[in-house]
Tab-separated table of C-alpha atoms in Angstrom:
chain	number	residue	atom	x	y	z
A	1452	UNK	CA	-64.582	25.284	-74.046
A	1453	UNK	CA	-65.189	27.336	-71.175
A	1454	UNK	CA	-65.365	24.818	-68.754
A	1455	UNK	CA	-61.984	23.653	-70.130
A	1456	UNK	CA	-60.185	26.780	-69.810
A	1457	UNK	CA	-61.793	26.902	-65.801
A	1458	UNK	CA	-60.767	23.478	-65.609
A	1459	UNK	CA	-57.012	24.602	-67.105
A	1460	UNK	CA	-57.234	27.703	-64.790
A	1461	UNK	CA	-57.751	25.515	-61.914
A	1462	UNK	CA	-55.450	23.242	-62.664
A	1463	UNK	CA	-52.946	26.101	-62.999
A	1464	UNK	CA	-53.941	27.278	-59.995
A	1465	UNK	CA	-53.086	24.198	-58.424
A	1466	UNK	CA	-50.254	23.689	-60.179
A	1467	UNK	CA	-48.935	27.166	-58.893
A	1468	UNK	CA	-50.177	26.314	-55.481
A	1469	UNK	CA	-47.992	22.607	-55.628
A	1470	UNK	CA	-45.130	24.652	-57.063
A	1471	UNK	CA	-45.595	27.280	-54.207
A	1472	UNK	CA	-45.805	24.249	-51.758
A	1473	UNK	CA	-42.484	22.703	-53.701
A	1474	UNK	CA	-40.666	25.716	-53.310
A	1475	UNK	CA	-41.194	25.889	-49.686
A	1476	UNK	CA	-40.269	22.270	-48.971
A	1477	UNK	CA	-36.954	22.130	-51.190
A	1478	UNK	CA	-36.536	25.416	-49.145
A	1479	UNK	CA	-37.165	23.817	-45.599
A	1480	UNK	CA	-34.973	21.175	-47.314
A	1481	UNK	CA	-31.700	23.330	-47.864
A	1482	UNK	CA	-32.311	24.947	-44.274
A	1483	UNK	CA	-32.656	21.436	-42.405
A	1484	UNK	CA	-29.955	20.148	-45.000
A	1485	UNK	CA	-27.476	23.353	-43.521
A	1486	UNK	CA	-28.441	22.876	-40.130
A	1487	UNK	CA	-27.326	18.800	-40.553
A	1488	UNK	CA	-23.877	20.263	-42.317
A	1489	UNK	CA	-23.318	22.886	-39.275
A	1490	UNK	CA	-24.332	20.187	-36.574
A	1491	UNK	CA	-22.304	18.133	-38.078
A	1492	UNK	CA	-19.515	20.017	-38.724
A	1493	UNK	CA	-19.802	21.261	-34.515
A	1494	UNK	CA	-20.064	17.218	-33.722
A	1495	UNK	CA	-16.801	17.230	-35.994
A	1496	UNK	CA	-15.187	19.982	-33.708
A	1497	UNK	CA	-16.396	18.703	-30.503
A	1498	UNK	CA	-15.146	15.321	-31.468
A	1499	UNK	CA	-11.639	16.603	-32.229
A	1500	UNK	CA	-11.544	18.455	-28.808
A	1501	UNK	CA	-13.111	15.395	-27.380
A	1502	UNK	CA	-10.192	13.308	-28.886
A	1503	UNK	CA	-7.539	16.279	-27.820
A	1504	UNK	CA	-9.215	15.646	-24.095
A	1505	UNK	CA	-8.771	12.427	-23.794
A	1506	UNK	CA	-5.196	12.447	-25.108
A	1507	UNK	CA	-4.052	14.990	-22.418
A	1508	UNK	CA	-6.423	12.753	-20.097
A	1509	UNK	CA	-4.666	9.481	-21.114
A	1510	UNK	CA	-1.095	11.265	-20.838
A	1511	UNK	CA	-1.746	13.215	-17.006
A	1512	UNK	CA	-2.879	9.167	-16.385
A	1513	UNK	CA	0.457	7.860	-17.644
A	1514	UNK	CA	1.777	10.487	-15.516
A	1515	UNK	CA	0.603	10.015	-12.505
A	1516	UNK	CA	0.949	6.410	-13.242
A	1517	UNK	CA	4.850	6.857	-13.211
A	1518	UNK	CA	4.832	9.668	-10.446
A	1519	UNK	CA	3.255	6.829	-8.118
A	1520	UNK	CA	5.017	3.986	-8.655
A	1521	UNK	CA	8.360	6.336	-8.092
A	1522	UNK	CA	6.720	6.910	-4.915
A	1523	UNK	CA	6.130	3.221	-4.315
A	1524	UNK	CA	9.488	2.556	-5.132
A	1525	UNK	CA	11.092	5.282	-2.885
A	1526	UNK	CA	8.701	4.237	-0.033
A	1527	UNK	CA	9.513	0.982	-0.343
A	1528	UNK	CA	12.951	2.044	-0.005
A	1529	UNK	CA	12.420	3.845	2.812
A	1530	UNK	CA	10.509	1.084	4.327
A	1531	UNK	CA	13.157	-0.589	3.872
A	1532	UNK	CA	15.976	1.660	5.144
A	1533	UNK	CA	13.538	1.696	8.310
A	1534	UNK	CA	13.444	-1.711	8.454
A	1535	UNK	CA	17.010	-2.102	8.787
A	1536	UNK	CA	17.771	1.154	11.595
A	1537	UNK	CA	15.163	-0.805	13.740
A	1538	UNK	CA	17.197	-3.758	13.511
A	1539	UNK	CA	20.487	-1.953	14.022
A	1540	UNK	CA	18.596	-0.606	17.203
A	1541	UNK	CA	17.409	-3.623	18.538
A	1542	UNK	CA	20.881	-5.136	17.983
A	1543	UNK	CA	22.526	-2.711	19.739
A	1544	UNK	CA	20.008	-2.729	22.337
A	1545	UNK	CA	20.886	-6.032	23.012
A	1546	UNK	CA	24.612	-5.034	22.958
A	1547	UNK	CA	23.775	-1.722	25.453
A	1548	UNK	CA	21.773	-4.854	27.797
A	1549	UNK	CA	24.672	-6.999	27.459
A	1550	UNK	CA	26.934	-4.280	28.366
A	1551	UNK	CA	24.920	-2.926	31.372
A	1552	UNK	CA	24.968	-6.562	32.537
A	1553	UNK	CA	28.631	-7.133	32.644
A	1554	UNK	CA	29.215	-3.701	34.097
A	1555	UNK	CA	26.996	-4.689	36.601
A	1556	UNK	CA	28.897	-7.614	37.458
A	1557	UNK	CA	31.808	-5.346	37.658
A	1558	UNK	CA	30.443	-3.460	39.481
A	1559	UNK	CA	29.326	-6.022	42.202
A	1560	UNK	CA	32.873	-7.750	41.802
A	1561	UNK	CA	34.752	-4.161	42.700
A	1562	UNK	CA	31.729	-3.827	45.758
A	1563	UNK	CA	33.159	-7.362	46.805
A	1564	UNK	CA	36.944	-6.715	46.250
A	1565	UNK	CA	36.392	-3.504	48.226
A	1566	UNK	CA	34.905	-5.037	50.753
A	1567	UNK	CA	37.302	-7.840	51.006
A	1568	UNK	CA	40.106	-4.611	50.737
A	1569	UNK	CA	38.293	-3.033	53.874
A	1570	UNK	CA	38.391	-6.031	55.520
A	1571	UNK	CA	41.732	-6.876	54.735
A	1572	UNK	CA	42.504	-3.665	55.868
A	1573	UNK	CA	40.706	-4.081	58.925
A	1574	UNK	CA	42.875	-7.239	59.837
A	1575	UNK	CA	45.883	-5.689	59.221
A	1576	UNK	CA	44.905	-2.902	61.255
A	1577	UNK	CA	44.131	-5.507	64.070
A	1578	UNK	CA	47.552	-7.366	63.265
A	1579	UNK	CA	49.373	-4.074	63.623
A	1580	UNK	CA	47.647	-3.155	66.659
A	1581	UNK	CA	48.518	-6.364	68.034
A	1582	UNK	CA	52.275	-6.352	67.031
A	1583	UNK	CA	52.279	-3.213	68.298
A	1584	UNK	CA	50.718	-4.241	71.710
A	1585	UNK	CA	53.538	-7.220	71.762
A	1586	UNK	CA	55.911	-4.477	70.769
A	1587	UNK	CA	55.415	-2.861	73.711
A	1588	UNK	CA	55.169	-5.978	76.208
A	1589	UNK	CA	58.092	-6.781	75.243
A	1590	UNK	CA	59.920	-3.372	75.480
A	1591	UNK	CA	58.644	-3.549	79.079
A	1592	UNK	CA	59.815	-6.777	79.871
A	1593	UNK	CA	63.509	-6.404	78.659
C-alpha cells in the first residue's frame, strides 16, 4: 500500500509537473497567438497604407502622364510653328535675293543711261560749241 500511495504521489507529482508544463505552453500559446493577431493586424495597416501609396503613386503617374503629352503636344506645335517661320524666311529670302538682283540691274541700267546722258550731253556740248564756232564765222564773214 505504501508503495502505491509513493507511486500515486509520484504520479501526482508528475501530473502537477505536466500541468505546470501545460500551463506554460497554452501560456506561450496565447502570447505567440497575440503577437500573430498584432503582426497581423500591423501587416493589415501597412497593407492599407501600402495600397493608399500606390494609389497616390498610380494617380501622380497618370499625372505626369497627361502633363507630358500636353507638353508633346504644345512642342510639337511649336515645332511646328517653327517649321513654318523658317520657311516664311527662306521664302522671303529668296524674294529679298530676287529683289537685290533686279535693283541691281537697275541700278547698272541708270549707271548706263547716265552715262549715255553724260555723253549725250557731251555731244551736245560739242554740237553747241560747234554751232557756235559757225555762228561766229559766219557773223564775220557777212
Amino acid at each position: 500500500r505504501e508503495e502505491k500511495e509513493e507511486k500515486i504521489i509520484s504520479l501526482l507529482k508528475e501530473l502537477e509537473e505536466q500541468g505546470s508544463a501545460l500551463s506554460q505552453i497554452t501560456r506561450e500559446r496565447e502570447e505567440k497567438e497575440e503577437k500573430i493577431l498584432s503582426l497581423s493586424k500591423e501587416l493589415e495597416e501597412q497593407g492599407v497604407t501600402l495600397s493608399q501609396l500606390t494609389q497616390e503613386k498610380e494617380e501622380k503617374i497618370l499625372s505626369l502622364s497627361k502633363e507630358l503629352e500636353e507638353q508633346g503636344s504644345a512642342l510639337s506645335q511649336l515645332t511646328k510653328e517653327r517649321e513654318e517661320k523658317e520657311e516664311k524666311i527662306l521664302s522671303l529670302s529668296k524674294e529679298l535675293e530676287e529683289q537685290e538682283s533686279a535693283l541691281s540691274q537697275l541700278a547698272k541700267e541708270r549707271e548706263e543711261k547716265e552715262e549715255k546722258i553724260l555723253s549725250l550731253s557731251k555731244e551736245l556740248e560739242e554740237q553747241e560749241s560747234a554751232l557756235s564756232q559757225l555762228a561766229k564765222e559766219r557773223e564775220e564773214k557777212e
